[in-house]
Structure formats: structure tokens, C-alpha cells
Short mmCIF file of C-alpha atoms and ligand atoms in Angstrom, two decimals:
data_model
loop_
_atom_site.label_atom_id
_atom_site.label_comp_id
_atom_site.label_asym_id
_atom_site.label_seq_id
_atom_site.Cartn_x
_atom_site.Cartn_y
_atom_site.Cartn_z
CA MET S 1 0.00 0.00 0.00
CA ALA S 2 1.13 3.54 -0.71
CA TYR S 3 0.40 6.23 1.83
CA ASP S 4 -0.12 9.94 1.50
CA PHE S 5 0.57 11.35 4.94
CA GLU S 6 -0.54 14.84 3.98
CA VAL S 7 -3.95 13.51 2.99
CA ILE S 8 -4.11 11.44 6.18
CA ALA S 9 -3.41 14.54 8.29
CA LYS S 10 -6.10 16.51 6.47
CA ALA S 11 -8.63 13.71 6.85
CA ARG S 12 -7.78 13.49 10.52
CA ALA S 13 -8.58 17.19 10.88
CA GLY S 14 -12.05 16.54 9.45
CA ASP S 15 -11.52 17.35 5.77
CA GLU S 16 -14.16 15.28 3.98
CA GLU S 17 -12.51 15.62 0.60
CA ALA S 18 -9.28 14.23 2.02
CA PHE S 19 -11.18 11.38 3.59
CA ALA S 20 -12.77 10.60 0.24
CA ALA S 21 -9.29 10.51 -1.27
CA LEU S 22 -8.24 8.11 1.47
CA VAL S 23 -11.15 5.82 0.67
CA LYS S 24 -10.31 5.93 -3.03
CA LEU S 25 -6.66 5.11 -2.38
CA HIS S 26 -7.18 2.27 0.06
CA MET S 27 -10.42 0.70 -1.12
CA PRO S 28 -8.74 -1.87 -3.40
CA TYR S 29 -6.57 -3.24 -0.60
CA VAL S 30 -9.38 -3.17 1.96
CA TYR S 31 -11.96 -4.83 -0.26
CA ARG S 32 -9.61 -7.47 -1.62
CA THR S 33 -8.31 -8.31 1.83
CA ALA S 34 -11.87 -8.65 3.11
CA PHE S 35 -12.77 -10.81 0.14
CA ALA S 36 -9.76 -13.06 0.74
CA PHE S 37 -10.94 -13.61 4.31
CA VAL S 38 -14.69 -14.02 3.81
CA HIS S 39 -14.91 -15.08 0.14
CA ARG S 40 -18.30 -13.55 -0.51
CA ARG S 41 -18.86 -10.32 -2.35
CA GLU S 42 -21.61 -8.91 -0.17
CA GLU S 43 -19.87 -9.84 3.03
CA ALA S 44 -16.63 -8.30 1.76
CA GLU S 45 -18.46 -5.09 0.77
CA ASP S 46 -19.99 -4.86 4.22
CA ALA S 47 -16.60 -5.43 5.80
CA ALA S 48 -15.03 -2.70 3.67
CA GLN S 49 -17.82 -0.33 4.64
CA GLU S 50 -17.33 -1.16 8.30
CA VAL S 51 -13.59 -0.55 8.03
CA PHE S 52 -14.04 2.93 6.59
CA ILE S 53 -16.78 3.88 9.04
CA LYS S 54 -14.50 2.86 11.88
CA LEU S 55 -11.67 4.77 10.24
CA TYR S 56 -13.84 7.88 9.99
CA ARG S 57 -14.80 7.68 13.63
CA SER S 58 -11.41 6.88 15.10
CA LEU S 59 -9.02 8.74 12.81
CA PRO S 60 -9.28 11.97 14.88
CA GLN S 61 -7.88 10.02 17.84
CA LEU S 62 -4.76 8.91 15.95
CA LYS S 63 -1.87 10.86 17.49
CA GLU S 64 0.98 10.20 15.07
CA VAL S 65 0.21 10.27 11.36
CA GLN S 66 3.31 8.12 10.86
CA ALA S 67 1.61 5.35 12.84
CA PHE S 68 -1.23 5.23 10.32
CA PRO S 69 0.00 2.29 8.17
CA SER S 70 0.24 -0.29 10.96
CA TRP S 71 -2.74 1.14 12.82
CA PHE S 72 -4.95 0.99 9.73
CA LYS S 73 -3.72 -2.48 8.79
CA GLN S 74 -4.70 -3.75 12.22
CA LEU S 75 -8.10 -2.11 11.90
CA ILE S 76 -8.63 -3.97 8.63
CA SER S 77 -7.44 -7.31 10.00
CA ARG S 78 -9.61 -7.06 13.10
CA ALA S 79 -12.71 -6.24 11.07
CA CYS S 80 -12.05 -9.26 8.81
CA LEU S 81 -11.30 -11.61 11.69
CA ASP S 82 -14.45 -10.50 13.51
CA ARG S 83 -16.54 -11.19 10.46
CA LEU S 84 -15.00 -14.59 10.02
CA LYS S 85 -15.68 -15.37 13.66
CA LYS S 86 -19.28 -14.10 13.58
CA GLY S 87 -20.68 -15.91 10.57
CA ASP S 88 -20.26 -19.27 8.94
CA VAL S 89 -18.87 -17.55 5.88
CA ALA S 90 -16.29 -20.30 5.67
CA LEU S 91 -18.99 -22.81 4.90
CA LEU S 92 -20.78 -20.89 2.18
CA ALA S 93 -20.19 -21.43 -1.49
CA ASP S 94 -18.11 -18.86 -3.27
CA THR S 95 -20.58 -17.82 -5.94
CA ASP S 96 -18.30 -15.22 -7.45
CA ILE S 97 -15.58 -17.70 -8.18
CA ALA S 98 -17.97 -20.33 -9.51
CA GLY S 99 -19.67 -17.73 -11.68
CA ASN S 100 -16.43 -16.56 -13.19
CA SER S 101 -14.89 -19.87 -14.08
CA VAL S 102 -16.26 -20.30 -17.60
CA PRO S 103 -14.10 -22.45 -19.89
CA SER S 104 -13.09 -19.52 -22.07
CA VAL S 105 -11.09 -17.63 -19.43
CA ALA S 106 -7.40 -17.32 -20.09
CA GLU S 107 -5.05 -19.72 -18.37
CA GLU S 108 -3.64 -17.05 -16.08
CA ALA S 109 -7.03 -15.97 -14.86
CA GLU S 110 -7.94 -19.58 -14.32
CA ARG S 111 -4.86 -20.10 -12.21
CA ARG S 112 -5.86 -17.13 -10.03
CA LEU S 113 -9.28 -18.63 -9.50
CA ILE S 114 -7.71 -21.93 -8.54
CA VAL S 115 -5.53 -20.21 -5.94
CA ARG S 116 -8.49 -18.28 -4.53
CA GLU S 117 -10.57 -21.41 -4.46
CA ALA S 118 -7.76 -23.18 -2.61
CA ILE S 119 -7.62 -20.39 0.00
CA ARG S 120 -11.38 -20.63 0.42
CA LYS S 121 -11.16 -24.35 1.02
CA LEU S 122 -8.88 -23.91 4.02
CA ASN S 123 -10.68 -23.94 7.32
CA ARG S 124 -11.03 -20.71 9.24
CA GLU S 125 -8.00 -21.18 11.50
CA HIS S 126 -5.64 -21.97 8.67
CA ARG S 127 -6.98 -19.31 6.34
CA GLU S 128 -6.63 -16.63 9.00
CA VAL S 129 -3.02 -17.38 9.78
CA LEU S 130 -2.07 -17.81 6.13
CA LEU S 131 -3.58 -14.49 5.04
CA LEU S 132 -2.21 -12.56 8.01
CA ARG S 133 1.28 -13.84 7.20
CA GLU S 134 1.41 -14.22 3.43
CA TRP S 135 -0.87 -11.42 2.35
CA GLN S 136 -0.78 -8.87 5.16
CA GLY S 137 2.82 -9.55 6.19
CA TYR S 138 2.49 -9.71 9.97
CA ASP S 139 5.25 -11.50 11.88
CA TYR S 140 4.57 -14.52 14.13
CA GLN S 141 4.37 -12.44 17.30
CA GLU S 142 1.87 -9.98 15.83
CA ILE S 143 -0.31 -12.82 14.55
CA ALA S 144 -0.23 -14.46 17.98
CA VAL S 145 -1.48 -11.22 19.54
CA LEU S 146 -4.16 -10.64 16.90
CA LEU S 147 -5.56 -14.15 17.28
CA GLY S 148 -4.89 -14.57 20.98
CA ILE S 149 -2.93 -17.81 20.49
CA PRO S 150 0.67 -18.86 21.31
CA VAL S 151 3.45 -18.28 18.76
CA GLY S 152 3.97 -22.05 18.55
CA THR S 153 0.37 -22.47 17.42
CA VAL S 154 0.86 -19.75 14.81
CA LYS S 155 3.84 -21.67 13.40
CA SER S 156 2.12 -25.02 13.29
CA ARG S 157 -1.08 -23.63 11.76
CA LEU S 158 0.92 -21.73 9.18
CA HIS S 159 2.85 -24.87 8.31
CA THR S 160 -0.35 -26.91 7.89
CA ALA S 161 -1.98 -24.16 5.84
CA ARG S 162 1.00 -24.00 3.49
CA GLU S 163 1.15 -27.76 3.11
CA GLN S 164 -2.56 -27.92 2.30
CA LEU S 165 -2.32 -25.08 -0.17
CA LYS S 166 0.67 -26.65 -1.91
CA LYS S 167 -1.20 -29.93 -2.17
CA MET S 168 -4.28 -28.25 -3.63
CA LEU S 169 -2.26 -26.27 -6.16
CA ASN S 170 -0.15 -29.25 -7.25
CA PRO S 171 -2.39 -32.25 -6.66
CA ARG S 172 -0.08 -34.78 -8.27
CA GLY S 173 3.17 -33.24 -7.11
CA GLU S 174 3.80 -31.75 -10.51
CA PRO S 175 6.51 -29.12 -10.70
CA GLU S 176 5.30 -25.53 -10.71
CA GLY S 177 4.17 -24.35 -14.12
CA ARG S 178 4.46 -20.66 -13.37
CA MET S 179 7.79 -18.86 -12.80
CA MET V 1 24.10 -27.88 8.18
CA MET V 2 22.21 -31.06 7.34
CA CYS V 3 19.10 -31.13 5.16
CA GLU V 4 16.87 -32.22 8.09
CA ALA V 5 17.83 -29.15 10.09
CA CYS V 6 17.29 -27.04 7.00
CA TRP V 7 13.74 -28.33 6.48
CA GLU V 8 12.92 -27.55 10.05
CA HIS V 9 13.81 -23.89 9.66
CA LEU V 10 12.78 -23.36 6.07
CA GLU V 11 9.54 -21.54 6.83
CA ALA V 12 11.01 -19.47 9.63
CA TYR V 13 13.76 -18.46 7.20
CA LEU V 14 11.23 -17.46 4.57
CA ASP V 15 9.28 -15.51 7.18
CA GLY V 16 12.38 -13.67 8.42
CA GLU V 17 12.00 -15.12 11.90
CA LEU V 18 15.56 -16.49 12.34
CA ASP V 19 18.40 -14.70 14.11
CA GLY V 20 21.51 -13.58 12.25
CA ASN V 21 23.60 -16.75 12.68
CA GLU V 22 20.80 -19.14 11.85
CA GLU V 23 19.94 -17.08 8.84
CA LYS V 24 23.53 -17.20 7.57
CA ALA V 25 23.69 -20.97 8.05
CA MET V 26 20.44 -21.38 6.13
CA ALA V 27 21.56 -19.15 3.29
CA GLY V 28 24.81 -21.12 3.09
CA HIS V 29 23.05 -24.47 2.91
CA LEU V 30 20.47 -23.30 0.38
CA SER V 31 23.17 -21.98 -1.93
CA GLU V 32 24.79 -25.42 -2.16
CA CYS V 33 21.84 -27.84 -1.81
CA SER V 34 19.54 -27.87 -4.79
CA SER V 35 16.86 -30.10 -3.24
CA CYS V 36 16.38 -27.73 -0.27
CA GLN V 37 16.51 -24.80 -2.66
CA THR V 38 13.64 -26.38 -4.62
CA GLN V 39 11.57 -26.70 -1.46
CA PHE V 40 12.31 -23.13 -0.59
CA SER V 41 11.23 -21.80 -3.93
CA GLU V 42 8.03 -23.83 -3.66
CA LEU V 43 7.22 -21.90 -0.49
CA GLU V 44 8.06 -18.64 -2.21
CA THR V 45 5.77 -19.59 -5.05
CA VAL V 46 2.90 -20.18 -2.64
CA ARG V 47 3.40 -16.68 -1.28
CA GLN V 48 3.53 -15.14 -4.74
CA ASP V 49 0.50 -17.11 -5.85
CA ILE V 50 -1.52 -15.82 -2.92
CA ALA V 51 -0.54 -12.20 -3.49
CA TRP V 52 -1.14 -12.47 -7.21
CA ALA V 53 -4.56 -14.09 -6.76
CA ILE V 54 -5.73 -11.51 -4.23
CA GLU V 55 -4.37 -8.53 -6.16
CA ASN V 56 -6.57 -9.56 -9.05
CA ILE V 57 -9.86 -9.89 -7.19
CA PRO V 58 -12.28 -7.71 -9.18
CA LEU V 59 -13.61 -4.62 -7.41
CA PRO V 60 -17.40 -4.13 -7.40
CA ALA V 61 -18.51 -1.09 -9.39
CA GLY V 62 -19.52 1.96 -7.37
CA LEU V 63 -18.28 0.57 -4.07
CA GLU V 64 -16.37 3.75 -3.16
CA ASN V 65 -19.45 5.91 -3.59
CA ARG V 66 -21.64 3.57 -1.57
CA VAL V 67 -19.12 3.52 1.24
CA LEU V 68 -18.62 7.28 1.20
CA ALA V 69 -22.37 7.85 1.25
CA SER V 70 -22.76 5.70 4.31
CA VAL V 71 -19.74 7.22 6.06
CA PHE V 72 -20.93 10.81 5.61
CA SER V 73 -24.56 10.10 6.40
CA GLY V 74 -23.54 9.42 9.98
CA SER V 75 -23.16 5.74 9.24
CA CYS V 76 -26.78 5.07 10.18
CA ILE V 77 -27.40 2.99 7.09
CA LEU V 78 -24.57 0.61 7.84
CA ARG V 79 -25.79 -2.39 5.92
CA GLU V 80 -24.60 -5.07 8.25
CA THR V 81 -25.92 -8.49 7.40
CA THR V 82 -27.74 -11.10 9.47
CA LEU V 83 -26.59 -10.69 13.07
CA ASP V 84 -26.76 -6.92 13.31
CA SER V 85 -29.86 -6.28 11.24
CA GLY V 86 -32.27 -6.26 14.16
CA ARG V 87 -30.09 -4.20 16.46
CA PRO V 88 -32.33 -1.94 18.58
CA SER V 89 -31.35 1.66 19.24
CA ALA V 90 -30.28 2.74 22.73
CA TRP V 91 -33.44 4.82 23.07
CA LYS V 92 -35.77 1.99 22.21
CA THR V 93 -33.92 -0.34 24.55
CA GLY V 94 -34.12 2.18 27.39
CA ILE V 95 -37.83 2.80 26.95
CA LEU V 96 -38.52 -0.91 26.69
CA LEU V 97 -36.55 -1.64 29.83
CA SER V 98 -38.29 1.10 31.85
CA LEU V 99 -41.68 -0.16 30.62
CA VAL V 100 -40.79 -3.58 31.91
CA LEU V 101 -39.43 -2.31 35.21
CA ALA V 102 -42.04 0.40 35.98
CA PRO V 103 -44.80 -1.97 37.17
CA LEU V 104 -42.42 -3.20 39.88
CA LEU V 105 -42.92 0.14 41.68
CA LEU V 106 -46.63 -0.66 41.96
CA LEU V 107 -45.69 -3.55 44.20
CA LEU V 108 -45.01 -1.03 46.97
CA HIS V 109 -48.71 -0.06 47.12
CA PRO V 110 -50.53 -1.49 50.22
CA LEU V 111 -53.08 -3.25 48.08
CA SER V 112 -50.44 -5.09 46.09
CA VAL V 113 -48.74 -6.08 49.34
CA ARG V 114 -52.03 -7.66 50.44
CA VAL V 115 -52.39 -9.47 47.14
CA LEU V 116 -48.80 -10.67 47.36
CA SER V 117 -49.24 -12.09 50.85
CA LEU V 118 -52.38 -13.86 49.70
CA GLY V 119 -50.44 -15.22 46.75
CA TYR V 120 -47.69 -16.34 49.11
CA GLY V 121 -50.13 -18.33 51.22
CA MET V 122 -51.64 -19.94 48.15
CA SER V 123 -48.27 -20.77 46.67
CA ARG V 124 -47.34 -22.60 49.90
CA VAL V 125 -50.43 -24.75 49.53
CA PHE V 126 -49.62 -25.22 45.86
CA GLY V 127 -46.02 -26.08 46.70
CA ARG V 128 -47.11 -28.77 49.17
CA GLY V 129 -49.43 -30.24 46.56
CA LEU V 130 -46.59 -30.24 44.06
CA TYR V 131 -44.31 -31.95 46.58
CA VAL V 132 -46.82 -34.75 47.16
CA LEU V 133 -47.37 -35.03 43.41
CA SER V 134 -43.67 -35.25 42.67
CA GLY V 135 -43.44 -38.24 45.02
CA ALA V 136 -45.96 -40.01 42.82
CA ILE V 137 -44.13 -39.39 39.51
CA PRO V 138 -41.64 -42.10 38.46
CA PRO V 139 -37.99 -40.97 38.90
CA ALA V 140 -37.22 -41.22 35.17
CA TRP V 141 -40.02 -38.76 34.39
CA SER V 142 -39.01 -36.23 36.97
CA MET V 143 -35.42 -36.51 35.80
CA GLY V 144 -36.54 -35.77 32.23
CA LEU V 145 -38.64 -32.82 33.39
CA GLY V 146 -35.70 -31.47 35.36
CA LEU V 147 -33.38 -31.71 32.35
CA ALA V 148 -35.95 -30.01 30.11
CA GLY V 149 -36.18 -27.23 32.67
CA LEU V 150 -32.41 -26.82 32.60
CA VAL V 151 -32.38 -26.60 28.81
CA VAL V 152 -35.10 -23.95 28.84
CA MET V 153 -33.16 -22.00 31.46
CA GLY V 154 -30.00 -22.19 29.41
CA LEU V 155 -31.80 -21.03 26.28
CA SER V 156 -33.41 -18.09 28.00
CA MET V 157 -30.07 -17.04 29.49
CA TYR V 158 -28.55 -17.19 26.00
CA PHE V 159 -31.28 -14.94 24.59
CA ILE V 160 -30.93 -12.45 27.44
CA TRP V 161 -27.18 -12.37 26.78
CA LYS V 162 -27.81 -11.78 23.07
CA LEU V 163 -30.19 -8.95 23.89
CA VAL V 164 -27.69 -7.28 26.20
CA GLN V 165 -25.00 -7.64 23.52
CA ALA V 166 -27.26 -6.00 20.96
CA ILE V 167 -27.42 -2.76 22.94
CA PRO V 168 -25.15 -0.39 21.00
CA VAL V 169 -22.67 0.93 23.52
CA ARG V 170 -21.21 3.62 21.31
CA GLU V 171 -24.54 5.24 20.50
CA ALA V 172 -25.58 5.11 24.13
CA ALA V 173 -22.44 6.98 25.14
CA SER V 174 -22.72 9.80 22.62
ZN1 ZN G 201 19.65 -29.68 1.84
#
């Protein structure tokens, strides 16, 4: 994510135009992150909306503008984790992915869908840890705090999640096609 | 370093969780062992695949405007699904609670005290009758009734808890 600290400071002071710019800049990351966690369009939209409403309410309390990146990232993660905890989103079919996978899509796009489908198939515990580490880039300690579990559990869940993902992406142990 | 030790630390190495010496040892082994290097690049590929797949999730049209509209309208139309849809406002909850609690004050009236004492006497008679009756019921039945009672109690406590949770704290404070 790229940050514009001048815009953040303005938005913090109550400038609505600056806040709109903030939404525009960060919406792709927020929505896609939410989608990766919950795997349903409506649920991800609601999560994105919740994130920005919380941002609007709590931004005036942010003391250091420089702290925004990690503060905002945590706000996003917590909103996603809460949603995952609240609903059985993990059990619902991913209609968006199913709807998109028509035979005519290019190979690359198909590969993306396969990866997303594989992430969706992970259970909640494994998906959480995997996304927090591989997509959001938290370290083990930060993940342990976010999830309220020991670092050892973070490591073992991450290991299982990676193993399962590898297996799903290369079912017959074929060498990687991409790269 | 042996391959077994390398496998053990492969993920921690990828995640940047090793200390300086361990990291050096890993880098050294990976540079000369092609089979461990292959495993390592598999892990890297998983990471790249994830990032690449998420970065390409299509964005719904008009999402920004919908979000901005709800943010600037005081966030009242927060379209939260299922669990939060029936969330009562602090005002409604307060009025409802006082409506429920107000009749309790009437109990202090002399007439209601009389009625209560009458009810107390009758309930003692009723209680005795119930006691005698319970002796006549087979133990298995009374056990079942007791369990059913417990379940109902548990359920009602759950619903009360849900209701209390649904009271919006933030709105009540502002
Ligand atoms: Zn080796």
C-alpha cells in the first residue's frame, strides 16, 4: 500500500474531501483483503464499509500520522477476523468464483481462480493465519497477539496451511508451471 | 548444516524469523543444496501465488461511492448483514426496559402487598401439593422434566445475553 501522509493529516482534521481521497486510495486493498478472508462479495463489501466507518470515527484520535499504516492495517485485520468469527462464511459457497470460471477464461485468470478457491477451502484457523502472514505480512508475534494464540500455534497452523495449499495447487506433485 | 535441520527452519527463514547466525547458516546451505533450494522456492511460489490471486480480485462497481455515502450520512445505514440487522437503538432499549421495570414500583402499594401475601399463602399450599405429586411421579419422568427445565433455562439465558449484547454501547455513550 502507498500512503499519502498529507492527505491522512487533512482527513484526521475533518476534511471530507481528504477522507474521500483516502477511501479511493485504500479501497482496493481493503476490499480485496476482506474478500480473501470471507470469500463472498456482499460480506466483503460490508466489511469494507465497516472498516471505513471505523476509520472515519477513530481517525481523529490517531496521534501520530506516521503510525497510520500499521494502525490501519490492524483495523482492517480485526474487522475481517471479527466477520470470520461471527458468521459461517467459511462454509458458504463462493458464488463469485464459480460464476467466473467459464471455460473460455485465459489460463492465467484460471490459475488465479484456482488459488483463490484453494484459500477458500482452508478452514477458518488456517486461512486466518495464512492471510495474516502471506498477504498482510504480519510476523509470528503480531499474529499471535491478533488471534490470541501462542506463537507455537501460529507456526504449526501456518505450516499446515502451506502444506494444504501446496497440495491443492499441485495435486499430483507436478513441478510448478508458473515462474 | 544437514538437510533435516534445513527443512525444520525453512519456513522461519522465509518468514524472516531467524536470528543472524541461523539465517547465515540457512543461506549457506540453500546456496549449495539444490533439493532444499527447490523446497524453498516452492514456499516462495505459494506466497507469490496468494498475493497475485488476491491482487486480481475484481472490485465491485460503485463501491467507493456507496461507502462514502454511508460514512458521511452518519453511518446510520450501515448495511450489516444477518446478526446486526435487528439491532435496537439505545433509546428503544431504554424505553422498553423502563416499561418492563415500571410496574415493579406498583408492588409497593398497600393493596399489592395484600395481594402478594395472599399469593404467598396460596403458593405454599400449591407447593405442598406439588411436593406430594412429585413423590408419585416415576424418577425417570421427573429426571426428564428437570433436564428439560435446565435446557429452557439455558436457552433463556442465552437470549438475554444476546439482547444485552445488541445494545449499541457507542450510541448510548454519545
Ligand atoms: Zn539440503
